[in-house]
mmCIF file of C-alpha atoms in Angstrom:
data_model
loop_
_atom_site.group_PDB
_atom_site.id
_atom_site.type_symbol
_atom_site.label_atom_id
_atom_site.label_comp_id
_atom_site.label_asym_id
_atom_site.label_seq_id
_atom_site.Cartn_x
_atom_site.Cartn_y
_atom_site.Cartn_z
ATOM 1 C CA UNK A 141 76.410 98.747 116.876
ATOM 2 C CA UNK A 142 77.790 101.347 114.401
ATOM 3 C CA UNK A 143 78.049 101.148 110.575
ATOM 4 C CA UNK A 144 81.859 100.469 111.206
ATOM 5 C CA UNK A 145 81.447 98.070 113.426
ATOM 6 C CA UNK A 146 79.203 96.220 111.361
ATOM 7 C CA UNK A 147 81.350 96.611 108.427
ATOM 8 C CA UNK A 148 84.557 95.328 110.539
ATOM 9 C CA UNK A 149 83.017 91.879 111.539
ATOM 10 C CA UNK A 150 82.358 90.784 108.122
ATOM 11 C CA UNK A 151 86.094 91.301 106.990
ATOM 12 C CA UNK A 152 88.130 88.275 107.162
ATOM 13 C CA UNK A 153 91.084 89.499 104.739
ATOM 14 C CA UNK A 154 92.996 92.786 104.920
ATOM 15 C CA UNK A 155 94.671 94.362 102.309
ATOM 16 C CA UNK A 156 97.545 96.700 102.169
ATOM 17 C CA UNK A 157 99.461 98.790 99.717
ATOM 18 C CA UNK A 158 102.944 98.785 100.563
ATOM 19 C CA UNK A 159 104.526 102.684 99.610
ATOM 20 C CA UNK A 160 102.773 105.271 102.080
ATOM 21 C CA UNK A 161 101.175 102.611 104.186
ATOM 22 C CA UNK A 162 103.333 99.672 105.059
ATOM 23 C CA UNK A 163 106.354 102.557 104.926
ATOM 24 C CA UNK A 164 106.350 105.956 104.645
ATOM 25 C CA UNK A 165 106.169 106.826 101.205
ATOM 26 C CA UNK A 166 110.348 107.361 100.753
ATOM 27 C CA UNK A 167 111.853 105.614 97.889
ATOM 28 C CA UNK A 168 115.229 105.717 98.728
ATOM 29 C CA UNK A 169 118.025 103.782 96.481
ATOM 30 C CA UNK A 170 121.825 103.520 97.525
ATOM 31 C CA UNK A 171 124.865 104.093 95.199
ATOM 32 C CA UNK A 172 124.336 101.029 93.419
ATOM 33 C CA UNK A 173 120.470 101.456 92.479
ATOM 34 C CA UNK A 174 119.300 99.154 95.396
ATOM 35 C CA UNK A 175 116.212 100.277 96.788
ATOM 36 C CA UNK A 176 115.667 99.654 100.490
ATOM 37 C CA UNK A 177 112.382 100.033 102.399
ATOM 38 C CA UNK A 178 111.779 101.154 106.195
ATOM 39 C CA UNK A 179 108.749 99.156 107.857
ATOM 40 C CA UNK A 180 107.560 99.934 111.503
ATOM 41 C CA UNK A 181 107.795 96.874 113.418
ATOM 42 C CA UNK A 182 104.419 97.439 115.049
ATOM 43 C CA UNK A 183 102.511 97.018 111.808
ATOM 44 C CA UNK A 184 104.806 93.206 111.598
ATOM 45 C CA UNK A 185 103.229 92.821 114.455
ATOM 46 C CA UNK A 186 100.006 93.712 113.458
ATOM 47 C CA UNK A 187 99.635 91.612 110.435
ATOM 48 C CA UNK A 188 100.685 89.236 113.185
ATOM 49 C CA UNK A 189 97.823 89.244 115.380
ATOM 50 C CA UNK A 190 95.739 90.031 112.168
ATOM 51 C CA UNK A 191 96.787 86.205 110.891
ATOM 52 C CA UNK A 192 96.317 84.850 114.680
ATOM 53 C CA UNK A 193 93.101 85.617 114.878
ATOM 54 C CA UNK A 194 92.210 83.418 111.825
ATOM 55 C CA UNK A 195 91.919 85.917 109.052
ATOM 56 C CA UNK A 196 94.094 86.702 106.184
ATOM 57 C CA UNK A 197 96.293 89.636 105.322
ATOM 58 C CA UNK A 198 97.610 90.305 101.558
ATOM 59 C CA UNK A 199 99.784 92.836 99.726
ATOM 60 C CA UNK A 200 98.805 94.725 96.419
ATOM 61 C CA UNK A 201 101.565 97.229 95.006
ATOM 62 C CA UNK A 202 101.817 99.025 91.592
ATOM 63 C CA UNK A 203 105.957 98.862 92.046
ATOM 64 C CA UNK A 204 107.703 95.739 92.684
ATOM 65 C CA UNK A 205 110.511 95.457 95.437
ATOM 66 C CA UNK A 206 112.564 92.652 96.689
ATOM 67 C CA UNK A 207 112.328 94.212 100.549
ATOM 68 C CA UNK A 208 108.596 93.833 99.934
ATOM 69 C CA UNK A 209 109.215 90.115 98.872
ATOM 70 C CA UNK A 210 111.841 89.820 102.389
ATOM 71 C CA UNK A 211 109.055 91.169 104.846
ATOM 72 C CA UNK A 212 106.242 89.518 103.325
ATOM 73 C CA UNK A 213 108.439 86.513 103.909
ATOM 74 C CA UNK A 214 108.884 87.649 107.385
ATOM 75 C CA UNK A 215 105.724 87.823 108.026
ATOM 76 C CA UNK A 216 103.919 84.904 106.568
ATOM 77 C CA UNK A 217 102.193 86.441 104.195
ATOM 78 C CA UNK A 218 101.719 84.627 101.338
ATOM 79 C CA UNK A 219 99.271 87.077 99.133
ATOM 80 C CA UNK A 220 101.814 89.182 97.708
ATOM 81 C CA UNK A 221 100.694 91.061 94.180
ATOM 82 C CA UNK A 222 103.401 93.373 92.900
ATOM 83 C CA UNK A 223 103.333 94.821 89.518
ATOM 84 C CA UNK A 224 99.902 95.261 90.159
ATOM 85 C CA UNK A 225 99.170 97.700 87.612
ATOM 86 C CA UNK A 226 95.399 97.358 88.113
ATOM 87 C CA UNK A 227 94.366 96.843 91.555
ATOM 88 C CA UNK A 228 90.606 96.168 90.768
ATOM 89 C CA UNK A 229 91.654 93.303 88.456
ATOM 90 C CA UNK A 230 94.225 92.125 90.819
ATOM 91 C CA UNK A 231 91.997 91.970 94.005
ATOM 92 C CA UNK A 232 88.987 90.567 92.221
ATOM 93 C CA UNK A 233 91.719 87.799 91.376
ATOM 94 C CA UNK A 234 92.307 87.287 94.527
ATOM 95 C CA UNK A 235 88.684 87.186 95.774
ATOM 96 C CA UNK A 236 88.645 84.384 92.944
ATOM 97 C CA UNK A 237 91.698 82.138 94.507
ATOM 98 C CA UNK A 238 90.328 83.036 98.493
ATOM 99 C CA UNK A 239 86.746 82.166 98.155
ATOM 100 C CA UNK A 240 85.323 85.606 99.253
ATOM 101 C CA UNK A 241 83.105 88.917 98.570
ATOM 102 C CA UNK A 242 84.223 92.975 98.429
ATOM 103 C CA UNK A 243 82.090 93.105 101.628
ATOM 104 C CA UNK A 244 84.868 90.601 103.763
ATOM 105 C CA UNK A 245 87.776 92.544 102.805
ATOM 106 C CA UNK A 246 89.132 95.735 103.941
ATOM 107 C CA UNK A 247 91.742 97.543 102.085
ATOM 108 C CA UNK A 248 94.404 99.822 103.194
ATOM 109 C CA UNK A 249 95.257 102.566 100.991
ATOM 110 C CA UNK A 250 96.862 106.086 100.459
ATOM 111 C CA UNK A 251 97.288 107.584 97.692
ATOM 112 C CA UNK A 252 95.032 108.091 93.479
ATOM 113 C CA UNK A 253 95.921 104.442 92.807
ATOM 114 C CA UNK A 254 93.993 102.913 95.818
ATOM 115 C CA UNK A 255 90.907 104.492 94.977
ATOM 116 C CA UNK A 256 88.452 102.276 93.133
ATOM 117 C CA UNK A 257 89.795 99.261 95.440
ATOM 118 C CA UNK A 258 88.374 101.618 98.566
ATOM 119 C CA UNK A 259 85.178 101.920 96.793
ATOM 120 C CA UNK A 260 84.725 98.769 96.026
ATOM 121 C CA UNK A 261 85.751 96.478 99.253
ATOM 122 C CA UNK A 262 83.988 96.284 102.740
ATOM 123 C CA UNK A 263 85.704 98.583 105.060
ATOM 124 C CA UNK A 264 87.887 101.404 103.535
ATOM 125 C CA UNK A 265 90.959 102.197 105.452
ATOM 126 C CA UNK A 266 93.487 105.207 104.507
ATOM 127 C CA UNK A 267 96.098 106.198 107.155
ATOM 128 C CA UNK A 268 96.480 109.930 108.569
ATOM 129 C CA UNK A 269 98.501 111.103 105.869
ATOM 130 C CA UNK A 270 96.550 109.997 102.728
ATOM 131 C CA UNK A 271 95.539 112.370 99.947
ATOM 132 C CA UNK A 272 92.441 114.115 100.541
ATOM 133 C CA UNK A 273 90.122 112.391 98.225
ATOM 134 C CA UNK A 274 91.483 108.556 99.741
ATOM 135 C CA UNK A 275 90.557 110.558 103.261
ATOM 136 C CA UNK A 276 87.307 111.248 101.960
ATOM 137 C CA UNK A 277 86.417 107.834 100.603
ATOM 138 C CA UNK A 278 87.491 105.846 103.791
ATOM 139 C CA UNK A 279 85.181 104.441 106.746
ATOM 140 C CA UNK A 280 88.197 105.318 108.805
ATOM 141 C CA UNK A 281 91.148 107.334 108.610
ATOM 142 C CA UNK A 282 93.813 106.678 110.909
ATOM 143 C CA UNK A 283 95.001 108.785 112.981
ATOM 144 C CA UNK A 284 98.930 107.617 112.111
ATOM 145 C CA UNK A 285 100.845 108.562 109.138
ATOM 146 C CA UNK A 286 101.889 105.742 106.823
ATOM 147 C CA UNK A 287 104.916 103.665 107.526
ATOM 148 C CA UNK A 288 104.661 104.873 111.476
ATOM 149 C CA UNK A 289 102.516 101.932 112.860
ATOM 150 C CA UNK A 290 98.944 103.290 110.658
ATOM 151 C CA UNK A 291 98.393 99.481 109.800
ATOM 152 C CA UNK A 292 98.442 98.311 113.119
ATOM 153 C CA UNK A 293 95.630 100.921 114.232
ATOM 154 C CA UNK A 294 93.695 99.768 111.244
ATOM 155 C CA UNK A 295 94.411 96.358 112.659
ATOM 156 C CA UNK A 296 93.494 97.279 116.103
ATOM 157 C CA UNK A 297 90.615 98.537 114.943
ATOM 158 C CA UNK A 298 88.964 95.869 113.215
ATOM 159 C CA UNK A 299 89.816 93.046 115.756
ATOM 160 C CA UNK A 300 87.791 95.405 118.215
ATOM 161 C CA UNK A 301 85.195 95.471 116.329
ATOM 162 C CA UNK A 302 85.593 91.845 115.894
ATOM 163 C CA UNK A 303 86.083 91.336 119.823
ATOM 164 C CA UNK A 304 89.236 89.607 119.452
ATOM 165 C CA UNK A 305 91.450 91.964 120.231
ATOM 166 C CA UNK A 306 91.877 91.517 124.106
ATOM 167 C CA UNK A 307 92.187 87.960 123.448
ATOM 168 C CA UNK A 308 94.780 88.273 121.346
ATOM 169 C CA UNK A 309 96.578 90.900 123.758
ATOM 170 C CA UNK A 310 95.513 88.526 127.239
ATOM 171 C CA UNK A 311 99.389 86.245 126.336
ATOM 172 C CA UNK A 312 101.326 89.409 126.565
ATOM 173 C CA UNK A 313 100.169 90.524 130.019
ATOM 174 C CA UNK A 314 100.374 88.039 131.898
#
């Protein structure tokens, strides 16, 4: 068994930043100020299966967004931090309220901000398109850009690792 893989079957809640992983990085506001977000439907998916499979998926963000609100809605997810202007303080809050250790979470990231949560959590994740020093702190680097379905590789990847990933797949071919 690899490192990784070793890594991957202790993790029983992921964490995502939203701007340059959940989308791809774009800010984009209409002619009234709204701001409006694009999310790949494969990573709703993802978090998904993710939740299927018994484990727990959560949200930290520096900005705050009412789309982020709507599709964590969507999706079920019920950690949602926004505002977060320190991540370390904000996860280790969480760790607090969900019972667990660094070592069970993994944390997708991609840009500066997302750094000391990658060094401190289990398995490091930054998609394809992450600055060079996120790249270079991750366990695994995806090989899809941000906001273009890099959450559901990471995803993918750690219910491998986990073996529960054809299990979870087995209702959709048949």
């Amino acid at each position: 068994m690899t490192d990784l893989a070793a890594k991957c079957r202790s993790v029983e809640l992921l964490i995502s930043d939203v701007d340059g992983v959940m989308t791809d990085g774009s800010i984009i506001y209409d002619n009234q100020g709204i701001e409006t977000k694009r999310f790949h439907v494969r990573d709703g998916l993802g978090i998904k299966l993710w939740q299927k499979s018994g484990n727990r998926f959560g949200i930290i963000t520096q900005r705050s967004s009412q789309a982020v609100k709507i599709r964590a809605s969507e999706l079920g997810v019920e950690i949602v931090r926004q505002a977060a202007t320190d991540k370390i303080v904000t996860l280790m809050d969480i760790l607090k309220e969900v019972d667990l250790k660094p070592e069970q979470v993994a944390y997708v990231g991609d840009d500066l901000p997302d750094l000391a949560v990658l060094g401190l959590v289990g398995v490091a994740i930054a998609v394809a398109d992450a600055a060079p020093e996120v790249r270079e702190t991750a366990d695994l680097v995806t090989s899809l850009p941000g906001g273009r379905g890099a959450l559901r590789e990471a995803v993918e990847t750690l219910l491998k690792h986990q073996q529960r990933w054809d299990d979870l797949v087995r209702p959709y071919t048949t």
